[in-house]
Structure formats: C-alpha cells, structure tokens
PDB file of C-alpha atoms in Angstrom:
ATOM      1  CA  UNK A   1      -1.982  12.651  -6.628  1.00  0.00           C
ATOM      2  CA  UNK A   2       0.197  10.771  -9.269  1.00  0.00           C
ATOM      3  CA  UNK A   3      -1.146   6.881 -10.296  1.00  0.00           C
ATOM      4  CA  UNK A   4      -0.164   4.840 -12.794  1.00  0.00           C
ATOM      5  CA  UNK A   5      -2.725   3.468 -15.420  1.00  0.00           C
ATOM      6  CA  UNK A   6      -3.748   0.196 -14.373  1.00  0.00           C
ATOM      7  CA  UNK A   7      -5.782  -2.394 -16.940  1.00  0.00           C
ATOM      8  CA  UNK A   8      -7.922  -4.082 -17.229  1.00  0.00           C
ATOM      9  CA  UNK A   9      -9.925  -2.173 -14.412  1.00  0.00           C
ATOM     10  CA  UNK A  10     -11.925  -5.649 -13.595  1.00  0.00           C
ATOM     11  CA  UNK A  11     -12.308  -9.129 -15.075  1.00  0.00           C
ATOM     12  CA  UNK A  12     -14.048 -11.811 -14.502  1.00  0.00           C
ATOM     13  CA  UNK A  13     -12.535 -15.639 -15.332  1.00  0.00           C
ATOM     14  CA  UNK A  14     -13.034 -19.037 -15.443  1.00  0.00           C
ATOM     15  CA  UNK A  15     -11.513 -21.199 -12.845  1.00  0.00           C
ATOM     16  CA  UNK A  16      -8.357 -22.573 -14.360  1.00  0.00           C
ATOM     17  CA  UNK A  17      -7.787 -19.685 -16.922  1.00  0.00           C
ATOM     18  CA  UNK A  18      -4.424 -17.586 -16.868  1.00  0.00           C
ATOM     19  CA  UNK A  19      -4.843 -13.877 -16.284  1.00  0.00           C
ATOM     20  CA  UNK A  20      -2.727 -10.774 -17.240  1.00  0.00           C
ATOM     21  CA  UNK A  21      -2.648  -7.172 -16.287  1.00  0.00           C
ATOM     22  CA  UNK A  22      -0.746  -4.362 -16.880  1.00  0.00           C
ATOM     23  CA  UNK A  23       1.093  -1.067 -15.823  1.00  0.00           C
ATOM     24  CA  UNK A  24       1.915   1.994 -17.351  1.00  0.00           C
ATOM     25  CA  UNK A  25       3.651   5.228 -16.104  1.00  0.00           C
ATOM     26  CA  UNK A  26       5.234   8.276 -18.290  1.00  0.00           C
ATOM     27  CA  UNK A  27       7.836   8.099 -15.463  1.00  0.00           C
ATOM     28  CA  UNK A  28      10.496   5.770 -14.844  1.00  0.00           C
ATOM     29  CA  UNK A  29      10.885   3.664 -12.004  1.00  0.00           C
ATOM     30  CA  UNK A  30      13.632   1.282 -10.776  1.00  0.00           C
ATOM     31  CA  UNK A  31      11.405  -1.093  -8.203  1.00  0.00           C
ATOM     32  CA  UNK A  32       8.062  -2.495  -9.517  1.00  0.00           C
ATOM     33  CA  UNK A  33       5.764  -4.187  -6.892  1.00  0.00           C
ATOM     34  CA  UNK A  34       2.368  -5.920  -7.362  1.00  0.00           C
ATOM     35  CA  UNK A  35       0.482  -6.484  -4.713  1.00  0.00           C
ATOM     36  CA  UNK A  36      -2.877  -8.423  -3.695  1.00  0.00           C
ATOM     37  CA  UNK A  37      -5.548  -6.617  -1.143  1.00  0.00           C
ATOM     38  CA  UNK A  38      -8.649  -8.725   0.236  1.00  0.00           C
ATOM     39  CA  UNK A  39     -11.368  -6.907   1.401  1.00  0.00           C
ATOM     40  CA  UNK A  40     -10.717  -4.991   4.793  1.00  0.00           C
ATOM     41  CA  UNK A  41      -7.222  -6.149   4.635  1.00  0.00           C
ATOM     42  CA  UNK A  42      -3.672  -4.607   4.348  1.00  0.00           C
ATOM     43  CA  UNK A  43      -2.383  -5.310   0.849  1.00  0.00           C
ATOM     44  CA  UNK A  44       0.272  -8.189   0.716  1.00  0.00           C
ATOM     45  CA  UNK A  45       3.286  -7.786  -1.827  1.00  0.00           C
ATOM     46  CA  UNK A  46       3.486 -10.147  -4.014  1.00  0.00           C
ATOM     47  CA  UNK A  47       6.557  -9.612  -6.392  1.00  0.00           C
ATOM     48  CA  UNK A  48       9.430  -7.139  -6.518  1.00  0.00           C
ATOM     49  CA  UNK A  49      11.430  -6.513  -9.489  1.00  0.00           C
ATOM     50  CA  UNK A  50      14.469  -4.268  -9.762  1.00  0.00           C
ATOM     51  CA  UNK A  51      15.947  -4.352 -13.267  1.00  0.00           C
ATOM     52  CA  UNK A  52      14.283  -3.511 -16.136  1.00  0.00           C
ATOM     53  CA  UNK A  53      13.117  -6.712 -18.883  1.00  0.00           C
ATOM     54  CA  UNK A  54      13.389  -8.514 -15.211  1.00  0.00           C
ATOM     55  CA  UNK A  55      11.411 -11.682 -15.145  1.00  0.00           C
ATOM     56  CA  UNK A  56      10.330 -12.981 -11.642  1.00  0.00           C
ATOM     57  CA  UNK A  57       8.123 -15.775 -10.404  1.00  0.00           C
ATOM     58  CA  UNK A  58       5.872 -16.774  -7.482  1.00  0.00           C
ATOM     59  CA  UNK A  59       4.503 -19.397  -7.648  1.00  0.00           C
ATOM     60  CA  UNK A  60       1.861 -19.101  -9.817  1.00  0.00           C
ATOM     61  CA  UNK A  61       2.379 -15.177 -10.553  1.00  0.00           C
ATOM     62  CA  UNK A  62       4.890 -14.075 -12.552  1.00  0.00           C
ATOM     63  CA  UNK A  63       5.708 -10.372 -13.053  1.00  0.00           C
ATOM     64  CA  UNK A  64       8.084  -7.943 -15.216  1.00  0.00           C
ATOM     65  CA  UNK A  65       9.901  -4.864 -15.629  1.00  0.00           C
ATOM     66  CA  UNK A  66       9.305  -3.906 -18.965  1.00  0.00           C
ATOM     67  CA  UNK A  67      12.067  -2.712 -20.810  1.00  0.00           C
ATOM     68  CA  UNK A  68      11.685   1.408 -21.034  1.00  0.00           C
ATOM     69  CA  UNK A  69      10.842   1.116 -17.297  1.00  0.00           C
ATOM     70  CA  UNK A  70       8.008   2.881 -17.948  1.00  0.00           C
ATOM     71  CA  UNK A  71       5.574  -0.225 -17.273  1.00  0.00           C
ATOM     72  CA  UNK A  72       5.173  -3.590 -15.480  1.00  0.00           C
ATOM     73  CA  UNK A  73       2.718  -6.641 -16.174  1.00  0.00           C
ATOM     74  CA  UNK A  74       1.125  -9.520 -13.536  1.00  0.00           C
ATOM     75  CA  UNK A  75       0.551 -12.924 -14.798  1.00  0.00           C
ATOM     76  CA  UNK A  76      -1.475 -15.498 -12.871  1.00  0.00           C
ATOM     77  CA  UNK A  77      -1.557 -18.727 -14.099  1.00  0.00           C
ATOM     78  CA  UNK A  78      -4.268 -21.606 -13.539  1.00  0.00           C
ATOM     79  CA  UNK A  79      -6.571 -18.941 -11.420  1.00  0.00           C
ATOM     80  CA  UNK A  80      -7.730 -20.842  -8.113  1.00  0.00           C
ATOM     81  CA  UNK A  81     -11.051 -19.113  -6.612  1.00  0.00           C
ATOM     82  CA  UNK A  82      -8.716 -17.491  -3.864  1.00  0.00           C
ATOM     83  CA  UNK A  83      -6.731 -15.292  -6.110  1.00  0.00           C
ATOM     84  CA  UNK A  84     -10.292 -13.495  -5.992  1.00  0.00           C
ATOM     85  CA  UNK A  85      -9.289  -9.741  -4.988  1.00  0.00           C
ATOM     86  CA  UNK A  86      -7.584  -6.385  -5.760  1.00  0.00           C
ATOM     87  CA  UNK A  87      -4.212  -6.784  -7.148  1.00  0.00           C
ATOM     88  CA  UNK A  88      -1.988  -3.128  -7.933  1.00  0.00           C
ATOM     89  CA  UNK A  89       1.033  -2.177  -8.898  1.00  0.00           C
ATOM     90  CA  UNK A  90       3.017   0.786  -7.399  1.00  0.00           C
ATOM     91  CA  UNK A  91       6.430   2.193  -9.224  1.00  0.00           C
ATOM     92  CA  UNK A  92       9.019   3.546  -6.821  1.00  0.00           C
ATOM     93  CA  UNK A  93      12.265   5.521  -7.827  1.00  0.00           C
ATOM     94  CA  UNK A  94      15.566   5.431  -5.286  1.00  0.00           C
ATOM     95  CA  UNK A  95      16.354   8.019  -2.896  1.00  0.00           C
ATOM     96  CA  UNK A  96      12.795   9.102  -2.744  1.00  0.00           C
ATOM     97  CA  UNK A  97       9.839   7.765  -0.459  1.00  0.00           C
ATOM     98  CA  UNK A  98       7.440   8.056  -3.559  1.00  0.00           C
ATOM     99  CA  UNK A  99       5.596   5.477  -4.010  1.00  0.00           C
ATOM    100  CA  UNK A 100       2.969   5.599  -6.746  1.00  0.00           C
ATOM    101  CA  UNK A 101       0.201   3.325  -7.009  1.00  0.00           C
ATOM    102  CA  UNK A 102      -1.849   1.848  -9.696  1.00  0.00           C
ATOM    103  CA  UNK A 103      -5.958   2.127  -9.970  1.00  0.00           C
ATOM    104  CA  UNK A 104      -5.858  -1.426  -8.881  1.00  0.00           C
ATOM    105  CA  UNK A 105      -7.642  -4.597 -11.249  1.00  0.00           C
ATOM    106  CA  UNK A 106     -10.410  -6.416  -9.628  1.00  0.00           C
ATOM    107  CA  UNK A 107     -10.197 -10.352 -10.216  1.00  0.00           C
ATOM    108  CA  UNK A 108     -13.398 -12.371  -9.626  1.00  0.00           C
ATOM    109  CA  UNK A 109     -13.106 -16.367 -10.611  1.00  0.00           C
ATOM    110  CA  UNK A 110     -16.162 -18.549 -11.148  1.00  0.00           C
ATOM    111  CA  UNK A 111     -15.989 -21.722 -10.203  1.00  0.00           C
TER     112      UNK A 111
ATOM    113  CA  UNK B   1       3.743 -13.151  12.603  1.00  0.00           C
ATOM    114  CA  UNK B   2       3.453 -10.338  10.094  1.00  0.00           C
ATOM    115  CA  UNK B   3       6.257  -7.654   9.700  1.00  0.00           C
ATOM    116  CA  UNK B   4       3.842  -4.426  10.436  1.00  0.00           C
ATOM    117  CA  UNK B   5       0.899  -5.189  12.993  1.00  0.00           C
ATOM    118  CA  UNK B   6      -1.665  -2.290  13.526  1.00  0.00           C
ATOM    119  CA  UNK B   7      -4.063  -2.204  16.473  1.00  0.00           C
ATOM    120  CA  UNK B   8      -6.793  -1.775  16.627  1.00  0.00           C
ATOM    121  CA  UNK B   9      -8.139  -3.193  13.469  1.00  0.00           C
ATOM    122  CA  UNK B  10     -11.370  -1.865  13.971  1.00  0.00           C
ATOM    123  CA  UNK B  11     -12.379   1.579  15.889  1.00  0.00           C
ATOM    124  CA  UNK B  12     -15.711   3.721  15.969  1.00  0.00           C
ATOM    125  CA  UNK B  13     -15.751   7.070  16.983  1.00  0.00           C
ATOM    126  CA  UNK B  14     -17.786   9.777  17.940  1.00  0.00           C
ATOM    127  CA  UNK B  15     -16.378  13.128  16.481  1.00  0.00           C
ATOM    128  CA  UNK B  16     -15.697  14.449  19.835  1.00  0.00           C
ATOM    129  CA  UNK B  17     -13.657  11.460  20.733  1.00  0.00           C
ATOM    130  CA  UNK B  18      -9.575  10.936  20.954  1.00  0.00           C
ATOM    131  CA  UNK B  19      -8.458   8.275  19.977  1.00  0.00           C
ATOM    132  CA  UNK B  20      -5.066   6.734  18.084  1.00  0.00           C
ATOM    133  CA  UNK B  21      -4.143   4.122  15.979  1.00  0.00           C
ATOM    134  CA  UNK B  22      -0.697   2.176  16.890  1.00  0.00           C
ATOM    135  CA  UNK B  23       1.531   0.389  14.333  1.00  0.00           C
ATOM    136  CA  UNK B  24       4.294  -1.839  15.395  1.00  0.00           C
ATOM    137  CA  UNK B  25       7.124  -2.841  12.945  1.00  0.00           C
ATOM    138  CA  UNK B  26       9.376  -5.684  13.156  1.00  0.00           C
ATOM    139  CA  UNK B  27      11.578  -5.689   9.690  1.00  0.00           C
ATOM    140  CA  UNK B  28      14.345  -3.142  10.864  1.00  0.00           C
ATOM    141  CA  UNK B  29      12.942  -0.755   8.645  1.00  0.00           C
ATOM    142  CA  UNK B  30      13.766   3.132   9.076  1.00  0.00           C
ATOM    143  CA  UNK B  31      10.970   4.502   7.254  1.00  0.00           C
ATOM    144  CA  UNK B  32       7.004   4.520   8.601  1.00  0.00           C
ATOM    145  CA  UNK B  33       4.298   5.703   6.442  1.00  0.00           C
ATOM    146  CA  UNK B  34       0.791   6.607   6.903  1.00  0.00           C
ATOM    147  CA  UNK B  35      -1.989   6.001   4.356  1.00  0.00           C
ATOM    148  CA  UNK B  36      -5.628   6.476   4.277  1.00  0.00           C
ATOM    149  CA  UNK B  37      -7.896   4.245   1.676  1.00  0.00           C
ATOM    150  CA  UNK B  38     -11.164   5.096   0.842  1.00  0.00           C
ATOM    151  CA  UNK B  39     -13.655   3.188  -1.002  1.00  0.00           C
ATOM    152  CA  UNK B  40     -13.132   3.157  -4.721  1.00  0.00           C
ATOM    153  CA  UNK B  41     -10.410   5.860  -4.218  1.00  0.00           C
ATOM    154  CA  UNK B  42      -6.289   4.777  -4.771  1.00  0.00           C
ATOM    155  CA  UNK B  43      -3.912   5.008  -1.486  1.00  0.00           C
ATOM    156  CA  UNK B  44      -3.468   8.657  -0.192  1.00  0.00           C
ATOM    157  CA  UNK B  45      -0.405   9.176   1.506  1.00  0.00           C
ATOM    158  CA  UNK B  46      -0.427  10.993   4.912  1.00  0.00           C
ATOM    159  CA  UNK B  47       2.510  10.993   6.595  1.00  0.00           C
ATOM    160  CA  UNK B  48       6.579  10.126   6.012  1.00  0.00           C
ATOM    161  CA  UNK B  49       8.652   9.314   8.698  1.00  0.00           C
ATOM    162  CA  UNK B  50      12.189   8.491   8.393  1.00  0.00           C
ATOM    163  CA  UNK B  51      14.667   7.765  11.152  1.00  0.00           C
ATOM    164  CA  UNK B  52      11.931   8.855  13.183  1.00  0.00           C
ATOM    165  CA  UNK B  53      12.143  12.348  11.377  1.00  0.00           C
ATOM    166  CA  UNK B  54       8.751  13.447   9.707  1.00  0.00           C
ATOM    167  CA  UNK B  55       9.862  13.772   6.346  1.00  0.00           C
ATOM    168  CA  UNK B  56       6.485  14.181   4.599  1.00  0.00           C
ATOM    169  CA  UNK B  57       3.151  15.767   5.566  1.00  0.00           C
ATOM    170  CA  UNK B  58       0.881  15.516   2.528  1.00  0.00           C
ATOM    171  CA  UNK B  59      -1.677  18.517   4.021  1.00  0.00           C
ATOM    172  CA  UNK B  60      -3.404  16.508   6.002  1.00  0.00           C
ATOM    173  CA  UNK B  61      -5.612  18.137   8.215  1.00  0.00           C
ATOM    174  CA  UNK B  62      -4.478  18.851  11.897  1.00  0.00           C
ATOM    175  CA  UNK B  63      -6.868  16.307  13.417  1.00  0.00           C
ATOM    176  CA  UNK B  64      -4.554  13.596  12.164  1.00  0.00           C
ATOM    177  CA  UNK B  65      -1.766  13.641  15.072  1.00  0.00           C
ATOM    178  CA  UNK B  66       1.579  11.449  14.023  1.00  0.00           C
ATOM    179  CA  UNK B  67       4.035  10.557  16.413  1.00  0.00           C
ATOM    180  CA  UNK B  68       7.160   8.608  15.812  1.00  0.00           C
ATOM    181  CA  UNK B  69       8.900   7.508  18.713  1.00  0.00           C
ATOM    182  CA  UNK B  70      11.215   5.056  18.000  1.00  0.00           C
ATOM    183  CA  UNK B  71      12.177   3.423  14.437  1.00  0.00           C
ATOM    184  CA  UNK B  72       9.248   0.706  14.895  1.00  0.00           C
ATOM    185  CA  UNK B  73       6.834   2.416  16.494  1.00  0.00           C
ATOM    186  CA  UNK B  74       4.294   5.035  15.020  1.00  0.00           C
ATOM    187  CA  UNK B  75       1.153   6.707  16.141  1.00  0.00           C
ATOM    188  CA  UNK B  76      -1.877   8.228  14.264  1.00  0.00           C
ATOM    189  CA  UNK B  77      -3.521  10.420  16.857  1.00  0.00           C
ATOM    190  CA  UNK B  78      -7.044  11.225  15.971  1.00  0.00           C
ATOM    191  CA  UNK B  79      -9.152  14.534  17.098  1.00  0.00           C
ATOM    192  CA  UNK B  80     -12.392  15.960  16.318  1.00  0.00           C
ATOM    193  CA  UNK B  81     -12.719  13.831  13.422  1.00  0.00           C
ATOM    194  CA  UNK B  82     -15.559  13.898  10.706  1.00  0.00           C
ATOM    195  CA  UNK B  83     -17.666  11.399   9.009  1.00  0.00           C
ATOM    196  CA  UNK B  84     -15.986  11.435   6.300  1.00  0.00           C
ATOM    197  CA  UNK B  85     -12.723  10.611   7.715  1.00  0.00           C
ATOM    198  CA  UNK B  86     -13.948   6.972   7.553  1.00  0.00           C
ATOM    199  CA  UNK B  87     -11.748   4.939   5.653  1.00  0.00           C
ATOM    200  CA  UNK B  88      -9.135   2.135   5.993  1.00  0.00           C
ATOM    201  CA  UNK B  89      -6.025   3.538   7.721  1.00  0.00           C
ATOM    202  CA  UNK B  90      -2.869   1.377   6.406  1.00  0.00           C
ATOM    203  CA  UNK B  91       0.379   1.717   7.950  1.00  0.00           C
ATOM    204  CA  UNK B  92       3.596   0.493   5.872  1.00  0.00           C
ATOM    205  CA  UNK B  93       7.384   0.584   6.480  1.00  0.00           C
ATOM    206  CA  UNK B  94      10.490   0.284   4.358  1.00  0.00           C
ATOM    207  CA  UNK B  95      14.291   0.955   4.157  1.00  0.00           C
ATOM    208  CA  UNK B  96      15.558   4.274   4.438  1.00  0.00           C
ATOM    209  CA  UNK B  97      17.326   4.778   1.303  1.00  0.00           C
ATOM    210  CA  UNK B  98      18.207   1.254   0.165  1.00  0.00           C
ATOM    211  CA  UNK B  99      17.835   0.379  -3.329  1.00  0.00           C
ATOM    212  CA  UNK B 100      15.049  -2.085  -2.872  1.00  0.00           C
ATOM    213  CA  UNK B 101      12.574   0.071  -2.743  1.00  0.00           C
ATOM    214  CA  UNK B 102       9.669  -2.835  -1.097  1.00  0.00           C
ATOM    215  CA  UNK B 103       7.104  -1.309   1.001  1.00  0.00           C
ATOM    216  CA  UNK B 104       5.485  -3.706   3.304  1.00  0.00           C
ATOM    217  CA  UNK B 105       1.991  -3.099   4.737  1.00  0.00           C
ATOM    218  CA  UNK B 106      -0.139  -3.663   8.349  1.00  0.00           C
ATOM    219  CA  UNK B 107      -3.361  -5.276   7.958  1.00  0.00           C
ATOM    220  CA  UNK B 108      -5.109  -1.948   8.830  1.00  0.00           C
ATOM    221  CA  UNK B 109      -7.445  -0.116  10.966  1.00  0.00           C
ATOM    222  CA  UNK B 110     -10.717   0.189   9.800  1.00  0.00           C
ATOM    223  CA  UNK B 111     -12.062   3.373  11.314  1.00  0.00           C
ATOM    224  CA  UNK B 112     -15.541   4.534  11.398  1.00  0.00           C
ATOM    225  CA  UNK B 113     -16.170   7.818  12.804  1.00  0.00           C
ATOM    226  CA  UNK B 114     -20.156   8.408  13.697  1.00  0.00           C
TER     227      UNK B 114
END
C-alpha cells in the first residue's frame, strides 16, 4: 500500500537534545497526525493539524503542516528518556477513510 | 479510561482454533477500523466499517471474520489461522465524514497463532 516517506528512519540522542523529523507525500492531505507507539502498544496521537503552514504545540512536541500540504515535521524539545519509541505520521484527506501512514522514526535517548 | 479498549490484549492460538478479538469504543465515533502490524512492516488496513456498514475490505483473507454490531462495538473473528498471521491487531475509530480527520487507536491484541 501507499506510505509516506518518513526521516530520519532512526536516531539516537543525547538526553536533553531537541529532535526533528519529517514527512513527505506527492499527495495532499488536509489532517496531519503524529503519533508515538511503545513497544506492544496501540499508538497514541500526539498532534493534529488541519491547515496548512499550521503550527501546533504539546507540550514539548510541536508539529506542522507544511505549506504545499504535501509534508509535515515533529519537533521534540529537551528529549526526556521516555520519549524513547516509534513516532509516525499518517496524512488523511476528507470524505475518505484513507489514512496513510509514514515508515515510522525510531527515537532512542541516552542518558 | 482510554477511548478504544481491545480485549484480549494477548491471545495464542492453535490454527484449528476460533477465536475473536473485541474492541469497544467510547468517543461517539461512526467509523471502526481494523489493522494488522507486523514487525518492521507499516499498518495494513483490514477492514472499514462505517455506520456499522463495511465500507472497506482490503482482500483480506476469509479467516479474518468482522462483525459490526453496533457503532462501538466491532469483532475480528478468527478461523483456521496460520503462523504467519501473528502480528499486533490494532483497532481504531473516527468520525464518519467530519473534517477532523483524527483516528484514535486501542492498545491492541497481540496474537500469536502456534
């Protein structure tokens, strides 16, 4: 099936450091989610943005809708050991019950 | 108390066995979804249901069984599975057609078929 391109595929960080990843899709959307799976768990959304060059914040995550629509990008600020997991994206369009997902980027923090 | 609950969270099965997995959501939502995750593979989607209408079947083989009684409710009956069947079985829900578009997630079952 379809998936966006999700980078980087894993990264390692120091406790404390900010972290970024990114979306990309040759479609357009009009929701962008991000969303964080532990191991064995259901994944647990995270942010939802609905306009594009939207800017939203949670806590220490902040997302966005980039402008074409065509991509999305996570920031995580300060790391903490427990943002340790899977984080994706998925795109979804209106009127449709399509959601595409992203590959998914692997966070591991060192303490 | 989380919006989608899935029981059980963990099953093993024999490939003779019947069995089914239950999800329960309590959001209002109008559309249920099955997906199956594998290791190191991205979300499949299984099944659509909307307003209790099955509105996607994504050729999934006829040992996966869904059942939609209700709005809240959805089944994943299992028959005469195979090893390789064994994956993470994630149920979500979501509006019908609102604009949001946020799809909210069950912790999973984790099945294991022997």
């Amino acid at each position: 099936g379809q998936q966006l391109n999700q980078s980087p595929q894993s990264m390692f960080i120091q406790e404390g450091e900010d972290v970024s990843m990114n979306c990309t899709s040759s479609s357009i959307f009009n929701t962008w989610l991000w969303y964080k799976q532990d191991p064995g768990e259901g994944p647990v959304l995270l942010i939802a943005l609905y306009k594009a060059g939207e800017l939203t914040s949670n806590g220490r995550l902040t997302a966005q809708f980039g402008i074409t629509r065509k991509d999305s990008f996570l920031n995580i600020s300060a790391s903490i050991p427990s943002d340790v997991g899977i984080y994706f994206c998925a795109g979804f369009t209106s009127g449709t019950y399509k959601y595409i997902f992203g590959t998914g980027t692997r966070l591991k923090v060192l303490a | 108390e989380t919006g989608v609950t899935q029981t059980p969270r963990h099953l093993v099965m024999g490939m003779t066995n019947k069995k089914s997995l239950k999800c329960e959501q309590h959001l209002g939502h109008n559309a249920m979804y099955w997906y199956k995750q594998s290791a190191k593979k991205p979300l499949e989607l299984m099944f659509v249901y909307n307003f209790k209408e099955q509105t996607e079947n994504n050729s999934v083989p006829s040992r996966f069984s869904p059942e939609c009684p209700n709005s809240s409710h959805l089944f994943l009956h299992l028959h005469t599975l195979q090893p390789e069947d064994s994956a993470l079985y994630l149920c979500a829900s979501s509006q019908d057609r609102g604009q949001t578009g946020e799809l909210f997630f069950g912790e999973g079952s984790r099945l294991t078929v022997l």
